[in-house]
Short mmCIF file of N, CA and C in Angstrom, two decimals:
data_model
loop_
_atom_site.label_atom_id
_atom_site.label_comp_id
_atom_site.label_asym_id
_atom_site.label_seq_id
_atom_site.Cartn_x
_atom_site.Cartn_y
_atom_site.Cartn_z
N UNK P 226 194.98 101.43 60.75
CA UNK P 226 194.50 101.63 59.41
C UNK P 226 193.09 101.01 59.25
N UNK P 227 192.60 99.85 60.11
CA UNK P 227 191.48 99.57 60.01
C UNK P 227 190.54 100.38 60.25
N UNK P 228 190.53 100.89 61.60
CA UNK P 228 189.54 102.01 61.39
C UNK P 228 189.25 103.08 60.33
N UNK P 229 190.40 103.73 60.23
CA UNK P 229 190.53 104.89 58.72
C UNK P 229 189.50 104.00 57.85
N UNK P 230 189.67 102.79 57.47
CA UNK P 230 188.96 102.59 56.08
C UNK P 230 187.37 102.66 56.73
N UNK P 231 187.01 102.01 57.75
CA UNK P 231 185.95 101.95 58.13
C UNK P 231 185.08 103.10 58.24
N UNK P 232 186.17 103.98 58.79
CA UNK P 232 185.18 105.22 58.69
C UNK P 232 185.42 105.97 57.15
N UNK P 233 186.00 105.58 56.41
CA UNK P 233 186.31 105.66 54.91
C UNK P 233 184.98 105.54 54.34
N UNK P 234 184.76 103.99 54.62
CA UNK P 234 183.68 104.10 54.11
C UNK P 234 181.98 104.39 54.36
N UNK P 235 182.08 104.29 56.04
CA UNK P 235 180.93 105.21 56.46
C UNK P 235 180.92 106.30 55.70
N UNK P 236 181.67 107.28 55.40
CA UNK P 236 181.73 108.41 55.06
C UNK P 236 181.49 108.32 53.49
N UNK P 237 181.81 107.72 52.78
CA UNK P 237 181.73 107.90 51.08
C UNK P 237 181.00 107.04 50.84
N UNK P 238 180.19 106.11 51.77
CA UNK P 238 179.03 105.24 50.77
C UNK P 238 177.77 105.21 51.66
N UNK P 239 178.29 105.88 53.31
CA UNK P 239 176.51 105.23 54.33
C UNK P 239 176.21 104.23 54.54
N UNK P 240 177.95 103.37 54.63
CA UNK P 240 177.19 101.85 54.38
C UNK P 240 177.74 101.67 56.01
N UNK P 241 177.14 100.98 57.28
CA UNK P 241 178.14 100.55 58.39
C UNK P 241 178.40 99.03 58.16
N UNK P 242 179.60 98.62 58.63
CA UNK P 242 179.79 97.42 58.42
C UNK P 242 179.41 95.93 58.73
N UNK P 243 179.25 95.09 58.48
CA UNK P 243 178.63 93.89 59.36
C UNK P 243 179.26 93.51 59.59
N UNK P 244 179.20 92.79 60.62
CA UNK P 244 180.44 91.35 61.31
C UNK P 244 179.58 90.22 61.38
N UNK P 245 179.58 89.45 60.19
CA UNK P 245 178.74 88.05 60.04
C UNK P 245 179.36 87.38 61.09
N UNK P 246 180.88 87.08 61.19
CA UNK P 246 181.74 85.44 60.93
C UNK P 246 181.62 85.61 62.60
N UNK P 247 180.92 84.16 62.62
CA UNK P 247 181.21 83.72 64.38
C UNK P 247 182.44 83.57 65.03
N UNK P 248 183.43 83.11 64.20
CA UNK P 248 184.41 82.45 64.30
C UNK P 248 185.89 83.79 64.03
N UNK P 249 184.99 85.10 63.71
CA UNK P 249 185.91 86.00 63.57
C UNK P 249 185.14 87.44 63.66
N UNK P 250 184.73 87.83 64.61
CA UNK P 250 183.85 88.43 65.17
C UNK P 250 183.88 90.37 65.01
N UNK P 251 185.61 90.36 64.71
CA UNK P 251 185.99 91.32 64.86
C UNK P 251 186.12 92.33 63.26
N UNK P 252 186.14 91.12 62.37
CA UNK P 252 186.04 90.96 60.83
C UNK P 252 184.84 91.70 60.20
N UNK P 253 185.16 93.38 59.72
CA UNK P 253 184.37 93.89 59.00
C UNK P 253 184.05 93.19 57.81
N UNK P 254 182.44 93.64 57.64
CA UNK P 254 182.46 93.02 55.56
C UNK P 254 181.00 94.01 55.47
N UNK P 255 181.15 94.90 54.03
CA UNK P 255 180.31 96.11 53.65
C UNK P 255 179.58 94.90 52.54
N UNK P 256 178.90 95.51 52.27
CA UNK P 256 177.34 94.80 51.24
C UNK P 256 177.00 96.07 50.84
N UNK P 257 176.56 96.22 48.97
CA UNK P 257 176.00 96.94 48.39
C UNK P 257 174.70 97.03 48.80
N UNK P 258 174.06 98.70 48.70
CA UNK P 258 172.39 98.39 49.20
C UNK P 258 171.81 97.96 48.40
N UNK P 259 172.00 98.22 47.12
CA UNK P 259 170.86 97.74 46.00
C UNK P 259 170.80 95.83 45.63
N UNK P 260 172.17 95.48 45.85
CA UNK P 260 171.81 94.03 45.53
C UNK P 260 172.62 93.19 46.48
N UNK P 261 172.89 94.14 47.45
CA UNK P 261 173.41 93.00 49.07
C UNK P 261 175.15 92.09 48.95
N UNK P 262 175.21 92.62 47.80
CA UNK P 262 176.64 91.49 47.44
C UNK P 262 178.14 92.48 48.26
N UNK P 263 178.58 91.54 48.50
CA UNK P 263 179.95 91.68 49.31
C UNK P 263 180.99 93.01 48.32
N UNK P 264 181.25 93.82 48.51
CA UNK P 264 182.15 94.40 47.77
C UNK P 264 183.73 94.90 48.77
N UNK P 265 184.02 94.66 49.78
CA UNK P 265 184.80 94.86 50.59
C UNK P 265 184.86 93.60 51.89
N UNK P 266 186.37 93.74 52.62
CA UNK P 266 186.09 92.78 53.77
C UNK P 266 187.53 93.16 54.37
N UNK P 267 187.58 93.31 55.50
CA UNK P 267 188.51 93.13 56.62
C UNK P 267 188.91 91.56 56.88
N UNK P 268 190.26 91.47 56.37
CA UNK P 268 190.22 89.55 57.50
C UNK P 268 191.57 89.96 58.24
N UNK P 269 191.75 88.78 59.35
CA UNK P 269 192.98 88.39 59.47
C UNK P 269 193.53 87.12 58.85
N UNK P 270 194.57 87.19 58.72
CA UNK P 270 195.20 85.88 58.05
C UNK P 270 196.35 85.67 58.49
N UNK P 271 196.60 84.72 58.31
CA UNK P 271 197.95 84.28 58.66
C UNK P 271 199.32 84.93 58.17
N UNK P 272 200.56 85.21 58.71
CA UNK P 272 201.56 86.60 57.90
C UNK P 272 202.23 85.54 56.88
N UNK P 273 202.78 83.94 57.22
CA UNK P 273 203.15 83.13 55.89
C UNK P 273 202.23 83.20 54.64
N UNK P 274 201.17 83.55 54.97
CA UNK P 274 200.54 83.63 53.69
C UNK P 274 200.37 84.70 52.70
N UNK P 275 201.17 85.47 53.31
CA UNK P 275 201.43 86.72 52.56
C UNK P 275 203.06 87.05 52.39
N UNK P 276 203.45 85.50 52.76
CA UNK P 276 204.79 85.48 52.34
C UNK P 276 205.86 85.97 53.69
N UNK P 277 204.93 86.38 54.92
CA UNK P 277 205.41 87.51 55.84
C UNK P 277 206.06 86.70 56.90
N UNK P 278 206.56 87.10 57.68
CA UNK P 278 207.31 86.80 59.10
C UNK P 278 205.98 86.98 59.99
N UNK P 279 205.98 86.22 61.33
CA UNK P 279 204.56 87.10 62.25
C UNK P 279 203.67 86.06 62.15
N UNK P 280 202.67 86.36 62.80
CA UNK P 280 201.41 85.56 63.22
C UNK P 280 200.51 85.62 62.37
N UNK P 281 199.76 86.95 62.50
CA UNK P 281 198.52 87.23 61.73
C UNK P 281 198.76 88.68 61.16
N UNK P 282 198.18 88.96 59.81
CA UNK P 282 198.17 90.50 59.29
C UNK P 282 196.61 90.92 59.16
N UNK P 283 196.09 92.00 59.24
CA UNK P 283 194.95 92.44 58.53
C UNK P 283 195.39 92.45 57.25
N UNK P 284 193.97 92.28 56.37
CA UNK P 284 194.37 92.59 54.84
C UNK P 284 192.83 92.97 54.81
N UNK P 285 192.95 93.86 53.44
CA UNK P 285 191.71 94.57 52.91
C UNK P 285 191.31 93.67 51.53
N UNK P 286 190.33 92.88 51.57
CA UNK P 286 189.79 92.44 50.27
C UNK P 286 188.93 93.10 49.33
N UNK P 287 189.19 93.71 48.56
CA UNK P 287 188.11 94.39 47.48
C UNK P 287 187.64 93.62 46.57
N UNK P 288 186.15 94.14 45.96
CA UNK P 288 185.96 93.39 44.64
C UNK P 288 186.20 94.06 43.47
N UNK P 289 187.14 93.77 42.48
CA UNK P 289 187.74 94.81 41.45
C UNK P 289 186.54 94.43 39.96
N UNK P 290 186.13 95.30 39.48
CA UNK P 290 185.13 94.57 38.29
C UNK P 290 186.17 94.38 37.20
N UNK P 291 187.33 94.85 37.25
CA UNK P 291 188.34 94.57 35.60
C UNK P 291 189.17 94.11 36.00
N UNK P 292 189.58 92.85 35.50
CA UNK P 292 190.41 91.72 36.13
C UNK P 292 191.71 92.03 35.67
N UNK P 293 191.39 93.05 34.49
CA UNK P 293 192.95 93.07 33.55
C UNK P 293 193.34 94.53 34.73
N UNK P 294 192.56 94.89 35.97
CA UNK P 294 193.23 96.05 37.05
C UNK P 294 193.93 95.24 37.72
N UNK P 295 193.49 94.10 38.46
CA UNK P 295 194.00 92.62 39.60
C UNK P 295 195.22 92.33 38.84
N UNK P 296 195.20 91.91 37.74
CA UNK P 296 196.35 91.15 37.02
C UNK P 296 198.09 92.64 37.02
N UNK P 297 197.52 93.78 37.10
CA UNK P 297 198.47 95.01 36.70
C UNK P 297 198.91 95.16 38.43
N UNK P 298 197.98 94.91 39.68
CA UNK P 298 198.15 95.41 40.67
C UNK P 298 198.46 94.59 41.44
N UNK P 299 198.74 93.06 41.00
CA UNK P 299 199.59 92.15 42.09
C UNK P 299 200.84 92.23 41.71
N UNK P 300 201.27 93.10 40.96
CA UNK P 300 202.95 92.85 40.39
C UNK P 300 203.46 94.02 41.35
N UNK P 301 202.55 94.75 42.45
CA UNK P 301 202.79 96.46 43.20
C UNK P 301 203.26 95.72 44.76
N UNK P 302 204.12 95.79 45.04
CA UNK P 302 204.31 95.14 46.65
C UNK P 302 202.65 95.78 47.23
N UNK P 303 202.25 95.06 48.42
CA UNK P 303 201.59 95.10 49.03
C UNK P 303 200.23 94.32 48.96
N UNK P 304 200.22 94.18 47.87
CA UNK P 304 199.14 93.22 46.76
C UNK P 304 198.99 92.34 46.40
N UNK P 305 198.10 91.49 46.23
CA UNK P 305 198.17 89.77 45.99
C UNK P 305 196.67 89.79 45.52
N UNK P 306 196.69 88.54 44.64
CA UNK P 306 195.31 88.38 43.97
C UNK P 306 194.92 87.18 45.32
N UNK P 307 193.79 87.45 45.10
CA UNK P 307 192.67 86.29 46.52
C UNK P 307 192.24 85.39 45.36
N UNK P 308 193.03 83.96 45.85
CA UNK P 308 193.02 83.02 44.35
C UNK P 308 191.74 82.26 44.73
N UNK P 309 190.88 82.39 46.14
CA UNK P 309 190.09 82.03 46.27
C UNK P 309 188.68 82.40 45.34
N UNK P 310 188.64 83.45 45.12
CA UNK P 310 188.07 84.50 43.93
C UNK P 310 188.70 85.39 43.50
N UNK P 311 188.43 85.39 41.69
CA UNK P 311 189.65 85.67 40.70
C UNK P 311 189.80 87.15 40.47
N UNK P 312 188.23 87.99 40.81
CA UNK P 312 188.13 89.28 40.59
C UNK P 312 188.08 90.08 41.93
N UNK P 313 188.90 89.21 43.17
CA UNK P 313 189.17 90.16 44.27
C UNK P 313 190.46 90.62 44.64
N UNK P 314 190.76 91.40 45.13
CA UNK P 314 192.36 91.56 45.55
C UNK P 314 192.52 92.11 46.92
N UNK P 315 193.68 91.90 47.03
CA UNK P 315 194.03 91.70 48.99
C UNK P 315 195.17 92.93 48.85
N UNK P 316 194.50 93.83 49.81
CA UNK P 316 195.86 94.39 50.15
C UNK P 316 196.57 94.48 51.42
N UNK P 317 197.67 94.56 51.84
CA UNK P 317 197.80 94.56 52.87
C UNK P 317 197.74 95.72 53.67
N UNK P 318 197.65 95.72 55.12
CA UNK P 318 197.13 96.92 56.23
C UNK P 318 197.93 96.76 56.61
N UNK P 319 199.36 96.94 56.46
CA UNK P 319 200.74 96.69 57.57
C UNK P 319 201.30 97.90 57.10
N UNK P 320 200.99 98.80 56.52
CA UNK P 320 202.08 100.09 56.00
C UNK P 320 202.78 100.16 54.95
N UNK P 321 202.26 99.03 54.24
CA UNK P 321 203.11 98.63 52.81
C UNK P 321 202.12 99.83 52.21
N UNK P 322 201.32 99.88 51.91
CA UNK P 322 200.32 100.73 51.07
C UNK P 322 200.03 102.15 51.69
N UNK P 323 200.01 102.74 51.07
CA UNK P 323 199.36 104.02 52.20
C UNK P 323 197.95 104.39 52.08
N UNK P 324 197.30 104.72 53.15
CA UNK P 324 195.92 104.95 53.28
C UNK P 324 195.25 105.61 52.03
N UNK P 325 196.14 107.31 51.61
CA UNK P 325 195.86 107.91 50.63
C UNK P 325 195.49 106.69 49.39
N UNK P 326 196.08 105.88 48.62
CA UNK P 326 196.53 105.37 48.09
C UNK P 326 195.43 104.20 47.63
N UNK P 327 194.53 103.77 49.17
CA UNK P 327 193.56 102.83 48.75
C UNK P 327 192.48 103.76 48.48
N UNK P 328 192.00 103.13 47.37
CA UNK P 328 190.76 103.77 46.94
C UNK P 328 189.42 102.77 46.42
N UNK P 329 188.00 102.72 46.98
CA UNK P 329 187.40 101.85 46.72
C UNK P 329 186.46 102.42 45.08
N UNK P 330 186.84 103.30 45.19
CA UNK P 330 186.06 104.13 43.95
C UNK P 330 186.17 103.58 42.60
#
């Protein structure tokens, strides 16, 4: 599923992805062209932290601009608010969600 989004979003925005993190090399993250800010990110994380059995999961971080969408869409299995920042949300890439289904639009 990682790839799908990647080329998701090659395809609907022209954006290719960067891999800043030294320390996680493999870790997509897209930047708006006009003002450079983060609006997407690939991580791995740990699967207890998503409540899960397992080692590590991919999860998809978006930046949502209406918080009252975050607050309606962590109550949806697959979903969790990123309490690290209040207006992002995590979804998970394990098959809980379906591809159709994510939409960065």
């Amino acid at each position: 599923m990682k790839e799908a989004i990647i080329q998701y979003i090659q395809k609907q925005y022209g954006i290719d992805p960067d891999y800043p993190f030294v320390n996680a090399p493999t870790d997509p993250v897209w930047n708006r062209q006009d003002n450079h800010a983060c609006f997407a990110r690939i991580l791995r994380v740990p699967s207890k932290q998503l409540g899960l059995y397992g080692t590590e999961e991919d999860i998809l971080d978006v930046k949502v601009s209406d918080p009252f969408l975050v607050d309606i869409m962590v109550d949806e299995p697959g979903y969790d608010r990123n309490h690290q920042k209040g207006n992002w949300l995590s979804i998970q890439l394990d098959g809980t969600i379906d591809l159709e289904d994510i939409s960065l639009d």
